[in-house]
Short mmCIF file of C-alpha atoms in Angstrom, two decimals:
data_model
loop_
_atom_site.label_atom_id
_atom_site.label_comp_id
_atom_site.label_asym_id
_atom_site.label_seq_id
_atom_site.Cartn_x
_atom_site.Cartn_y
_atom_site.Cartn_z
CA MET A 9 7.69 45.36 27.60
CA ALA A 10 6.76 46.73 24.21
CA GLY A 11 9.55 47.79 21.95
CA LYS A 12 10.26 49.18 18.53
CA GLY A 13 12.79 48.57 15.81
CA VAL A 14 11.47 45.17 14.85
CA VAL A 15 13.46 43.03 12.44
CA CYS A 16 11.57 40.83 9.97
CA CYS A 17 13.43 37.87 8.45
CA ARG A 18 12.50 35.28 5.89
CA LEU A 19 14.45 32.25 4.75
CA LYS A 20 16.25 32.64 1.39
CA VAL A 21 14.83 36.13 0.98
CA LYS A 22 16.69 39.32 1.52
CA PRO A 23 15.86 40.58 5.02
CA VAL A 24 13.26 43.30 5.08
CA CYS A 25 13.07 45.72 7.97
CA ARG A 26 10.13 47.78 9.09
CA ARG A 27 9.01 49.46 12.25
CA GLU A 28 6.10 47.84 14.10
CA THR A 29 5.05 47.53 17.69
CA CYS A 30 5.03 44.01 19.14
CA SER A 31 5.61 42.17 22.38
CA SER A 32 9.12 41.13 23.31
CA ALA A 33 8.07 37.50 22.88
CA GLY A 34 7.70 38.04 19.15
CA VAL A 35 4.90 38.10 16.63
CA THR A 36 4.27 35.56 13.91
CA GLY A 37 2.95 36.76 10.58
CA ARG A 38 2.78 35.51 7.01
CA ALA A 39 3.96 37.06 3.77
CA ASN A 40 3.71 35.64 0.26
CA GLY A 41 2.67 32.25 1.64
CA GLU A 42 5.70 31.99 3.96
CA ARG A 43 5.65 32.12 7.72
CA VAL A 44 7.41 35.22 9.04
CA VAL A 45 8.64 35.53 12.62
CA LEU A 46 8.95 39.06 14.03
CA MET A 47 11.27 39.45 16.99
CA SER A 48 12.26 42.53 18.94
CA ASN A 49 15.88 43.71 18.91
CA ASP A 50 16.49 42.44 22.43
CA ARG A 51 15.90 38.84 21.30
CA GLN A 52 17.87 36.62 18.94
CA ASN A 53 16.42 36.75 15.44
CA THR A 54 14.38 33.61 14.68
CA VAL A 55 13.87 32.27 11.20
CA GLU A 56 11.34 29.56 10.44
CA ALA A 57 11.88 27.62 7.26
CA ALA A 58 9.30 28.07 4.56
CA ARG A 59 6.74 25.30 4.56
CA PRO A 60 6.98 22.63 1.87
CA PRO A 61 4.36 22.59 -0.90
CA TRP A 62 1.03 20.97 -0.01
CA TRP A 63 1.66 17.86 -2.11
CA LYS A 64 4.67 17.00 0.06
CA THR A 65 2.55 17.10 3.21
CA ILE A 66 -0.24 14.78 2.03
CA GLY A 67 -1.03 12.29 4.75
CA PRO A 68 -4.34 12.52 6.67
CA ALA A 69 -6.50 11.79 3.64
CA LEU A 70 -4.31 8.85 2.61
CA ILE A 71 -5.00 7.34 6.02
CA THR A 72 -8.73 7.83 5.42
CA ALA A 73 -8.43 6.30 1.94
CA CYS A 74 -6.63 3.27 3.39
CA VAL A 75 -9.32 2.59 5.97
CA VAL A 76 -12.07 2.95 3.35
CA PHE A 77 -10.32 0.81 0.76
CA GLY A 78 -10.24 -2.57 2.45
CA PRO A 79 -11.05 -6.13 1.38
CA GLY A 80 -14.73 -5.24 1.05
CA SER A 81 -14.03 -2.47 -1.46
CA LEU A 82 -11.73 -4.78 -3.40
CA VAL A 83 -14.32 -7.54 -3.72
CA VAL A 84 -17.20 -5.16 -4.51
CA SER A 85 -15.29 -3.25 -7.21
CA ALA A 86 -14.19 -6.49 -8.86
CA ASN A 87 -17.70 -7.94 -8.62
CA VAL A 88 -19.25 -4.87 -10.24
CA GLY A 89 -16.70 -5.03 -13.06
CA ALA A 90 -17.20 -8.77 -13.54
CA THR A 91 -20.99 -8.32 -13.71
CA TYR A 92 -21.45 -5.04 -15.60
CA GLY A 93 -18.09 -4.45 -17.24
CA TYR A 94 -17.27 -0.73 -17.53
CA GLU A 95 -20.90 0.43 -17.50
CA LEU A 96 -20.97 1.62 -13.87
CA LEU A 97 -17.71 3.56 -13.83
CA TRP A 98 -19.77 6.75 -13.73
CA LEU A 99 -21.43 5.61 -10.50
CA LEU A 100 -18.04 5.04 -8.90
CA VAL A 101 -16.96 8.53 -9.94
CA LEU A 102 -20.18 9.95 -8.46
CA ALA A 103 -19.58 8.11 -5.18
CA GLY A 104 -16.01 9.42 -5.17
CA LEU A 105 -17.28 12.96 -5.76
CA VAL A 106 -19.63 12.76 -2.78
CA MET A 107 -16.90 11.21 -0.61
CA GLY A 108 -14.52 13.98 -1.70
CA GLY A 109 -17.08 16.62 -0.85
CA TYR A 110 -17.53 15.30 2.68
CA MET A 111 -13.80 14.72 3.24
CA THR A 112 -13.12 18.30 2.13
CA MET A 113 -15.88 19.61 4.39
CA SER A 114 -14.49 17.67 7.32
CA ALA A 115 -10.94 18.94 6.74
CA ARG A 116 -12.13 22.53 6.33
CA VAL A 117 -14.12 22.39 9.57
CA GLY A 118 -11.17 20.80 11.38
CA VAL A 119 -8.61 23.44 10.42
CA THR A 120 -11.03 26.38 10.78
CA ALA A 121 -12.66 25.44 14.09
CA GLY A 122 -9.27 24.79 15.70
CA SER A 123 -10.48 21.62 17.39
CA SER A 124 -11.74 18.13 16.57
CA HIS A 125 -15.37 17.71 15.51
CA PHE A 126 -16.29 16.17 18.85
CA SER A 127 -14.85 19.11 20.79
CA THR A 128 -16.55 21.54 18.42
CA LEU A 129 -19.89 19.76 18.88
CA ALA A 130 -19.49 19.80 22.65
CA ARG A 131 -19.03 23.56 22.41
CA GLU A 132 -21.70 24.30 19.81
CA VAL A 133 -24.34 21.79 20.98
CA ASN A 134 -23.49 19.95 24.20
CA ARG A 135 -21.28 17.17 25.49
CA PRO A 136 -24.01 14.44 25.46
CA PHE A 137 -24.50 14.90 21.71
CA ALA A 138 -20.75 14.68 21.09
CA ALA A 139 -20.64 11.57 23.27
CA LEU A 140 -23.53 10.01 21.33
CA LEU A 141 -21.69 10.40 18.03
CA GLY A 142 -18.50 9.05 19.59
CA ILE A 143 -20.26 5.98 20.98
CA VAL A 144 -22.11 5.22 17.72
CA LEU A 145 -18.91 5.55 15.68
CA CYS A 146 -16.94 3.40 18.12
CA LEU A 147 -19.55 0.61 18.19
CA THR A 148 -19.79 0.63 14.41
CA CYS A 149 -16.00 0.31 14.06
CA ALA A 150 -15.89 -2.43 16.69
CA SER A 151 -18.65 -4.45 15.05
CA PHE A 152 -16.97 -4.31 11.65
CA GLN A 153 -13.46 -4.89 12.96
CA PHE A 154 -14.09 -8.62 12.77
CA SER A 155 -14.18 -8.45 8.93
CA ASN A 156 -10.61 -7.19 8.95
CA ASN A 157 -9.66 -10.20 11.09
CA LEU A 158 -11.48 -12.54 8.71
CA ALA A 159 -9.66 -11.05 5.69
CA VAL A 160 -6.33 -11.96 7.28
CA THR A 161 -7.53 -15.48 8.14
CA LEU A 162 -8.60 -15.88 4.52
CA ALA A 163 -5.08 -15.12 3.32
CA VAL A 164 -3.54 -17.39 5.98
CA SER A 165 -5.80 -20.30 5.01
CA ALA A 166 -4.13 -20.47 1.58
CA PHE A 167 -0.84 -21.49 3.21
CA ALA A 168 -1.95 -23.35 6.34
CA PRO A 169 -2.17 -27.17 6.39
CA GLU A 170 -5.82 -28.13 5.94
CA ARG A 171 -5.82 -30.20 9.12
CA TYR A 172 -4.65 -27.28 11.24
CA SER A 173 -6.23 -24.49 9.20
CA LEU A 174 -8.48 -23.18 12.00
CA ALA A 175 -5.65 -23.08 14.55
CA PHE A 176 -3.39 -21.29 12.08
CA GLN A 177 -6.09 -18.75 11.25
CA ILE A 178 -6.91 -17.83 14.85
CA GLY A 179 -3.24 -17.89 15.79
CA ALA A 180 -2.33 -15.53 12.95
CA VAL A 181 -4.92 -12.88 13.80
CA GLY A 182 -4.13 -13.28 17.50
CA LEU A 183 -0.46 -12.61 16.79
CA LEU A 184 -1.30 -9.63 14.58
CA ASN A 185 -3.53 -8.08 17.24
CA ALA A 186 -0.81 -8.66 19.86
CA VAL A 187 1.77 -6.90 17.67
CA LEU A 188 -0.54 -3.92 17.10
CA ILE A 189 -1.35 -3.66 20.80
CA LEU A 190 2.38 -3.71 21.57
CA PHE A 191 2.85 -0.95 19.00
CA LEU A 192 0.18 1.17 20.70
CA PHE A 193 1.97 0.79 24.04
CA ARG A 194 5.46 1.43 22.70
CA ALA A 195 5.07 3.95 19.84
CA HIS A 196 6.23 7.48 20.57
CA SER A 197 4.37 9.02 17.62
CA VAL A 198 1.41 6.91 16.53
CA PHE A 199 0.16 9.28 13.82
CA LYS A 200 3.53 9.91 12.18
CA THR A 201 4.37 6.20 12.07
CA ILE A 202 1.02 5.25 10.56
CA GLU A 203 1.18 8.13 8.09
CA ASN A 204 4.55 6.94 6.73
CA VAL A 205 3.43 3.29 6.55
CA MET A 206 0.23 4.22 4.72
CA LYS A 207 2.15 6.25 2.13
CA PHE A 208 4.23 3.17 1.34
CA MET A 209 1.15 0.92 1.23
CA VAL A 210 -0.71 3.28 -1.10
CA GLY A 211 2.26 3.43 -3.46
CA LEU A 212 2.53 -0.35 -3.48
CA ILE A 213 -1.18 -0.85 -4.18
CA LEU A 214 -1.23 1.79 -6.94
CA LEU A 215 1.81 0.28 -8.65
CA SER A 216 0.49 -3.28 -8.40
CA PHE A 217 -2.95 -2.61 -9.87
CA LEU A 218 -1.68 -0.13 -12.45
CA VAL A 219 0.72 -2.70 -13.90
CA ASN A 220 -2.00 -5.32 -13.84
CA LEU A 221 -4.38 -2.93 -15.63
CA LEU A 222 -1.87 -2.16 -18.37
CA VAL A 223 -1.19 -5.85 -18.96
CA ALA A 224 -4.95 -6.54 -19.19
CA ARG A 225 -5.21 -3.96 -22.04
CA PRO A 226 -8.77 -2.74 -21.49
CA SER A 227 -10.80 -0.95 -24.15
CA VAL A 228 -10.20 2.79 -23.90
CA LEU A 229 -13.42 3.48 -25.81
CA GLY A 230 -15.31 1.20 -23.45
CA ILE A 231 -13.90 3.05 -20.44
CA LEU A 232 -14.97 6.41 -21.87
CA LYS A 233 -18.47 5.06 -22.55
CA GLY A 234 -18.61 3.76 -18.97
CA LEU A 235 -18.09 7.30 -17.66
CA VAL A 236 -21.37 8.37 -19.30
CA PRO A 237 -24.32 7.80 -16.89
CA GLY A 238 -26.57 4.94 -17.89
CA ILE A 239 -28.28 1.83 -16.50
CA PRO A 240 -26.93 -1.55 -17.66
CA LYS A 241 -29.46 -3.81 -19.37
CA GLU A 242 -28.63 -6.59 -16.92
CA LEU A 243 -29.50 -4.42 -13.92
CA SER A 244 -32.97 -4.88 -12.47
CA LEU A 245 -34.34 -2.19 -10.18
CA GLY A 246 -36.21 -3.17 -7.04
CA VAL A 247 -36.13 -3.57 -3.29
CA PRO A 248 -34.91 -6.61 -1.34
CA LYS A 249 -37.50 -9.39 -1.04
CA ILE A 250 -37.73 -12.98 0.13
CA VAL A 251 -37.62 -15.54 -2.69
CA ASP A 252 -37.65 -19.27 -1.91
CA GLY A 253 -36.58 -18.72 1.67
CA THR A 254 -33.68 -16.40 0.87
CA ILE A 255 -33.33 -12.63 0.57
CA ASN A 256 -32.99 -11.49 -3.02
CA ASP A 257 -31.58 -7.98 -3.41
CA PRO A 258 -31.28 -6.89 -7.07
CA LEU A 259 -29.40 -3.71 -6.13
CA VAL A 260 -26.95 -5.26 -3.70
CA LEU A 261 -23.91 -4.42 -5.87
CA ILE A 262 -25.04 -0.84 -6.40
CA ALA A 263 -25.63 -0.29 -2.69
CA SER A 264 -22.34 -1.98 -1.81
CA LEU A 265 -20.40 0.14 -4.30
CA MET A 266 -21.84 3.35 -2.89
CA GLY A 267 -21.44 2.21 0.70
CA THR A 268 -17.81 1.08 0.38
CA THR A 269 -16.73 4.22 -1.53
CA PHE A 270 -18.73 6.85 0.38
CA SER A 271 -17.74 6.16 3.97
CA VAL A 272 -19.39 8.75 6.21
CA ALA A 273 -17.38 7.57 9.22
CA GLY A 274 -14.09 7.89 7.36
CA ALA A 275 -14.97 11.35 6.07
CA PHE A 276 -16.11 12.48 9.52
CA PHE A 277 -12.84 11.39 11.14
CA GLN A 278 -10.84 13.40 8.60
CA GLY A 279 -11.38 16.38 10.90
CA ASN A 280 -9.49 14.60 13.68
CA LEU A 281 -6.65 13.61 11.36
CA VAL A 282 -5.95 17.16 10.19
CA ARG A 283 -5.76 18.15 13.84
CA GLU A 284 -3.28 15.30 14.39
CA LYS A 285 -1.22 16.80 11.57
CA GLY A 286 -1.14 20.09 13.46
CA TRP A 287 -2.82 22.07 10.69
CA ASP A 288 -4.62 25.31 11.48
CA THR A 289 -6.26 28.12 9.50
CA ASP A 290 -2.96 28.83 7.75
CA ASP A 291 -3.19 25.32 6.29
CA TYR A 292 -6.71 25.67 4.93
CA ASP A 293 -5.65 25.04 1.33
CA ARG A 294 -3.48 22.11 2.43
CA GLY A 295 -6.49 20.47 4.02
CA ILE A 296 -8.46 20.79 0.79
CA GLY A 297 -5.58 19.55 -1.38
CA ASP A 298 -4.95 16.62 0.95
CA SER A 299 -8.62 15.57 0.82
CA VAL A 300 -8.76 15.78 -2.96
CA ALA A 301 -5.60 13.68 -3.27
CA GLY A 302 -6.88 11.07 -0.82
CA VAL A 303 -10.25 10.56 -2.46
CA GLY A 304 -8.51 10.59 -5.85
CA VAL A 305 -6.38 7.64 -4.77
CA LEU A 306 -9.42 5.81 -3.38
CA THR A 307 -11.45 6.28 -6.57
CA LEU A 308 -8.54 5.53 -8.90
CA VAL A 309 -7.68 2.22 -7.23
CA SER A 310 -11.33 1.14 -7.27
CA MET A 311 -11.60 2.10 -10.95
CA MET A 312 -8.48 0.10 -11.87
CA ILE A 313 -9.85 -2.98 -10.13
CA MET A 314 -13.28 -2.60 -11.74
CA ILE A 315 -11.80 -2.09 -15.22
CA THR A 316 -9.40 -5.02 -14.84
CA ALA A 317 -12.21 -7.31 -13.67
CA GLY A 318 -14.45 -6.10 -16.50
CA THR A 319 -11.68 -6.98 -18.95
CA VAL A 320 -10.44 -10.27 -17.52
CA ILE A 321 -13.39 -11.96 -15.77
CA LEU A 322 -16.42 -10.37 -17.42
CA GLY A 323 -19.41 -12.62 -16.93
CA LYS A 324 -17.77 -14.48 -14.04
CA PRO A 325 -18.90 -12.68 -10.88
CA ALA A 326 -16.30 -12.78 -8.12
CA ASN A 327 -18.24 -14.85 -5.64
CA ASN A 328 -15.06 -16.04 -3.97
CA ILE A 329 -11.42 -15.15 -3.65
CA ALA A 330 -10.32 -17.73 -6.23
CA THR A 331 -12.47 -16.10 -8.90
CA LEU A 332 -11.35 -12.65 -7.87
CA ALA A 333 -7.72 -13.75 -8.10
CA GLN A 334 -8.21 -14.16 -11.83
CA THR A 335 -7.96 -10.38 -12.12
CA LEU A 336 -4.24 -10.96 -11.63
CA HIS A 337 -4.09 -13.88 -14.07
CA PRO A 338 -2.83 -11.84 -17.08
CA LEU A 339 0.23 -10.86 -15.06
CA LEU A 340 0.82 -13.80 -12.74
CA GLY A 341 -0.54 -16.83 -14.58
CA PRO A 342 -1.48 -19.97 -12.64
CA THR A 343 0.00 -18.67 -9.38
CA ALA A 344 -2.58 -15.85 -9.29
CA PHE A 345 -4.54 -17.22 -6.34
CA THR A 346 -1.52 -17.62 -4.05
CA LEU A 347 -0.03 -14.26 -4.97
CA PHE A 348 -3.41 -12.59 -4.66
CA CYS A 349 -3.64 -13.88 -1.09
CA ILE A 350 -0.22 -12.39 -0.40
CA GLY A 351 -1.46 -9.08 -1.80
CA LEU A 352 -4.63 -9.35 0.26
CA VAL A 353 -2.61 -9.17 3.49
CA PRO A 354 -1.47 -5.52 3.12
CA ILE A 355 -4.93 -4.58 1.83
CA ALA A 356 -6.43 -6.10 4.98
CA LEU A 357 -3.76 -4.53 7.19
CA ASN A 358 -4.43 -1.01 5.90
CA PRO A 359 -7.80 -0.67 7.67
CA PHE A 360 -6.97 -3.16 10.44
CA LEU A 361 -5.46 -0.70 12.91
CA ILE A 362 -6.91 2.51 11.47
CA ASN A 363 -10.50 1.31 11.81
CA ALA A 364 -9.85 0.47 15.45
CA MET A 365 -8.14 3.84 15.97
CA ILE A 366 -11.12 5.71 14.55
CA GLY A 367 -13.46 3.92 16.95
CA GLY A 368 -11.20 4.29 19.98
CA THR A 369 -10.28 7.93 19.37
CA ALA A 370 -13.87 8.90 18.56
CA LEU A 371 -15.08 7.40 21.82
CA ALA A 372 -12.40 9.10 23.90
CA ASP A 373 -12.87 12.46 22.17
CA GLY A 374 -16.65 12.23 22.34
CA LEU A 375 -16.58 11.52 26.08
CA GLY A 376 -14.36 14.53 26.67
CA PHE A 377 -11.01 12.81 27.20
CA PRO A 378 -7.92 14.07 25.35
CA GLY A 379 -8.47 13.04 21.75
CA LYS A 380 -5.01 12.73 20.18
CA LEU A 381 -3.76 9.31 19.06
CA ASN A 382 -0.80 9.54 21.43
CA ASP A 383 -3.03 10.18 24.44
CA PHE A 384 -3.79 7.44 26.96
CA TRP A 385 -7.53 6.92 26.52
CA PRO A 386 -7.59 6.79 22.71
CA ARG A 387 -4.93 4.07 22.89
CA MET A 388 -6.86 2.12 25.51
CA PHE A 389 -10.15 2.34 23.63
CA THR A 390 -8.38 1.37 20.39
CA ILE A 391 -7.10 -1.75 22.12
CA CYS A 392 -10.66 -2.52 23.23
CA VAL A 393 -11.86 -2.27 19.62
CA LEU A 394 -9.02 -4.53 18.45
CA LEU A 395 -9.84 -7.15 21.06
CA THR A 396 -13.56 -6.96 20.29
CA GLY A 397 -12.93 -7.62 16.60
CA PHE A 398 -10.60 -10.51 17.40
CA VAL A 399 -13.04 -12.14 19.82
CA ILE A 400 -16.01 -11.82 17.42
CA ALA A 401 -13.99 -13.23 14.51
CA SER A 402 -12.61 -16.11 16.60
CA VAL A 403 -16.03 -17.05 17.96
CA GLY A 404 -17.47 -16.91 14.46
CA LEU A 405 -14.76 -19.23 13.13
CA LEU A 406 -15.06 -21.67 16.02
CA LEU A 407 -18.86 -21.85 15.92
CA LYS A 408 -19.02 -21.54 12.11
CA ILE A 409 -21.44 -18.64 12.33
CA PRO A 410 -22.22 -17.14 8.88
CA THR A 411 -20.44 -13.82 8.49
CA VAL A 412 -23.65 -12.10 7.43
CA ASN A 413 -25.13 -12.79 10.86
CA LEU A 414 -22.10 -11.28 12.56
CA MET A 415 -22.56 -8.05 10.60
CA ILE A 416 -26.20 -7.47 11.59
CA PHE A 417 -25.35 -5.36 14.64
CA GLY A 418 -22.99 -3.14 12.67
CA GLN A 419 -25.47 -2.76 9.85
CA ALA A 420 -28.18 -1.77 12.31
CA LEU A 421 -25.95 0.97 13.70
CA THR A 422 -25.33 2.44 10.24
CA VAL A 423 -29.06 2.98 9.83
CA VAL A 424 -28.86 5.66 12.53
CA GLY A 425 -25.16 6.54 12.59
CA ASN A 426 -24.47 7.42 8.94
CA PRO A 427 -27.36 9.87 8.40
CA LEU A 428 -26.64 11.45 11.79
CA MET A 429 -22.94 11.96 11.01
CA ALA A 430 -23.63 13.23 7.48
CA ALA A 431 -26.22 15.75 8.69
CA THR A 432 -23.93 16.88 11.52
CA MET A 433 -21.02 17.37 9.11
CA LEU A 434 -23.13 19.48 6.76
CA TRP A 435 -24.48 21.51 9.69
CA LEU A 436 -20.98 22.28 10.99
CA ALA A 437 -19.76 23.31 7.54
CA ASN A 438 -22.58 25.89 7.33
CA ARG A 439 -22.42 27.23 10.89
CA GLN A 440 -21.31 30.85 11.12
CA SER A 441 -19.82 30.51 14.61
CA VAL A 442 -17.59 27.66 13.41
CA MET A 443 -16.66 28.55 9.82
CA GLY A 444 -17.11 32.31 9.62
CA ASP A 445 -16.59 33.40 6.01
CA ARG A 446 -15.48 29.89 5.05
CA ARG A 447 -18.92 28.34 5.22
CA ASN A 448 -20.07 26.02 2.47
CA GLY A 449 -20.80 27.53 -0.92
CA LEU A 450 -23.58 26.43 -3.25
CA ALA A 451 -21.57 23.58 -4.78
CA GLY A 452 -20.56 22.25 -1.36
CA ASN A 453 -24.14 22.26 -0.13
CA ILE A 454 -25.42 20.54 -3.28
CA ILE A 455 -22.88 17.74 -2.76
CA GLY A 456 -23.74 17.70 0.95
CA VAL A 457 -27.47 17.29 0.31
CA LEU A 458 -26.76 14.63 -2.31
CA GLY A 459 -24.67 12.76 0.26
CA ILE A 460 -27.48 12.88 2.83
CA ILE A 461 -29.94 11.56 0.23
CA VAL A 462 -27.55 8.69 -0.56
CA VAL A 463 -27.04 7.68 3.08
CA LEU A 464 -30.79 7.95 3.79
CA LEU A 465 -31.60 5.66 0.85
CA LEU A 466 -28.90 3.22 1.95
CA ALA A 467 -30.19 3.37 5.53
CA LEU A 468 -33.79 2.68 4.43
CA ARG A 469 -32.62 -0.21 2.27
CA MET A 470 -30.61 -1.63 5.16
CA LEU A 471 -33.54 -1.22 7.56
CA TRP A 472 -35.80 -3.16 5.18
CA PHE A 473 -33.09 -5.83 4.79
CA LEU A 474 -32.88 -6.21 8.57
CA ILE A 475 -36.66 -6.58 8.80
CA LEU A 476 -36.57 -9.32 6.13
CA HIS A 477 -33.69 -11.03 7.90
CA LEU A 478 -35.59 -10.95 11.20
CA SER A 479 -38.73 -12.35 9.59
CA LEU A 480 -36.68 -15.24 8.16
CA ALA A 481 -35.16 -15.93 11.54
CA LEU A 482 -38.58 -16.01 13.22
CA SER A 483 -40.27 -18.12 10.55
#
């Protein structure tokens, strides 16, 4: 029954009354950035509290940053700093800019389309295409999940008796996986719990490396010079090739830095995370602010590690954890290695569950099952990814298989998966039926095209590397 005499109320603002026609169930509007609830006179007036500022609701992008910044990013950033000093800081900033562009695109599409990317693709293209992306993303996450297990075993090995080191390593990751699986069965709100834990982890990591950076006392002038694009004299340009029976890749650090900072899979899943947060078109600016903050944290932490390594261990590439631990030497002295291993545990734990969740949720959502983290199938598929990573890591440890061989399958998938996801993301952000007036502008499309060029070059490099690796195996 329609009625008149509608009362409009806002929290902490003098009530304003005006006459409008609305349903008896009430109408929700927005004024001056606050949510306004309009109720007819025959209903009790409802007041919804004004939303907190965007910086208090940051969360989805921090989860993305945590899954991108894992042990691999830590080692690569330190290795680049130890080899080239501050000279490639500009490249890290560029990679962060591209990652930020794609994270922002993903968040904008998520809040504007009103559904996850996989559901949007099923509607705009078809379900098989959405399923293809979900399967590729899930397999990629599953194949790389073993590296998260190995990072934990590496930390455990520093404290385990040498005689029982292998048993302690496998037992530790087995226990960790069991705890996470129990969490997935018992947790009432998976997203909220992980969001709060990641906020704490990010704060801890920022504080730790910031203090370490200040103690190292890097050259401010050197840092500023490193932000100016240039090619270090020590850097040789070229493609991977076989030299004396091994693969020599002169650009391995450059490719690794770009690949570990610009994670297409992480950026793509940002659209699912903003949906988990419950954001809609009213939260468009929040999605952008959240993405900028997340990629800012990711880039800042990587920069602090690179600068510290360039100050403390310049000329001593971090080929192993002991060398890398010297980045903490100015602060921790001779106990750096042990304490670094302790710090490595939370860094490894950050992506441990989130990587598996991305794979499991992407598969469920792509196949058309309910795609929220609390739903049944995303939890089950996440458990499958966790178990796959544990089994691969355990078999690799038992059989002493080189880790590079274990990564071949995952690397092969990125050759197809990353360009496909990047192109799909850019297509969605420019589609009228999805974005309306919020389609990409010129700057967004320039960054988008730059991102596609980067992932195509990385994919071609990886394809050539796989061909060289296969030729070595057959020779």
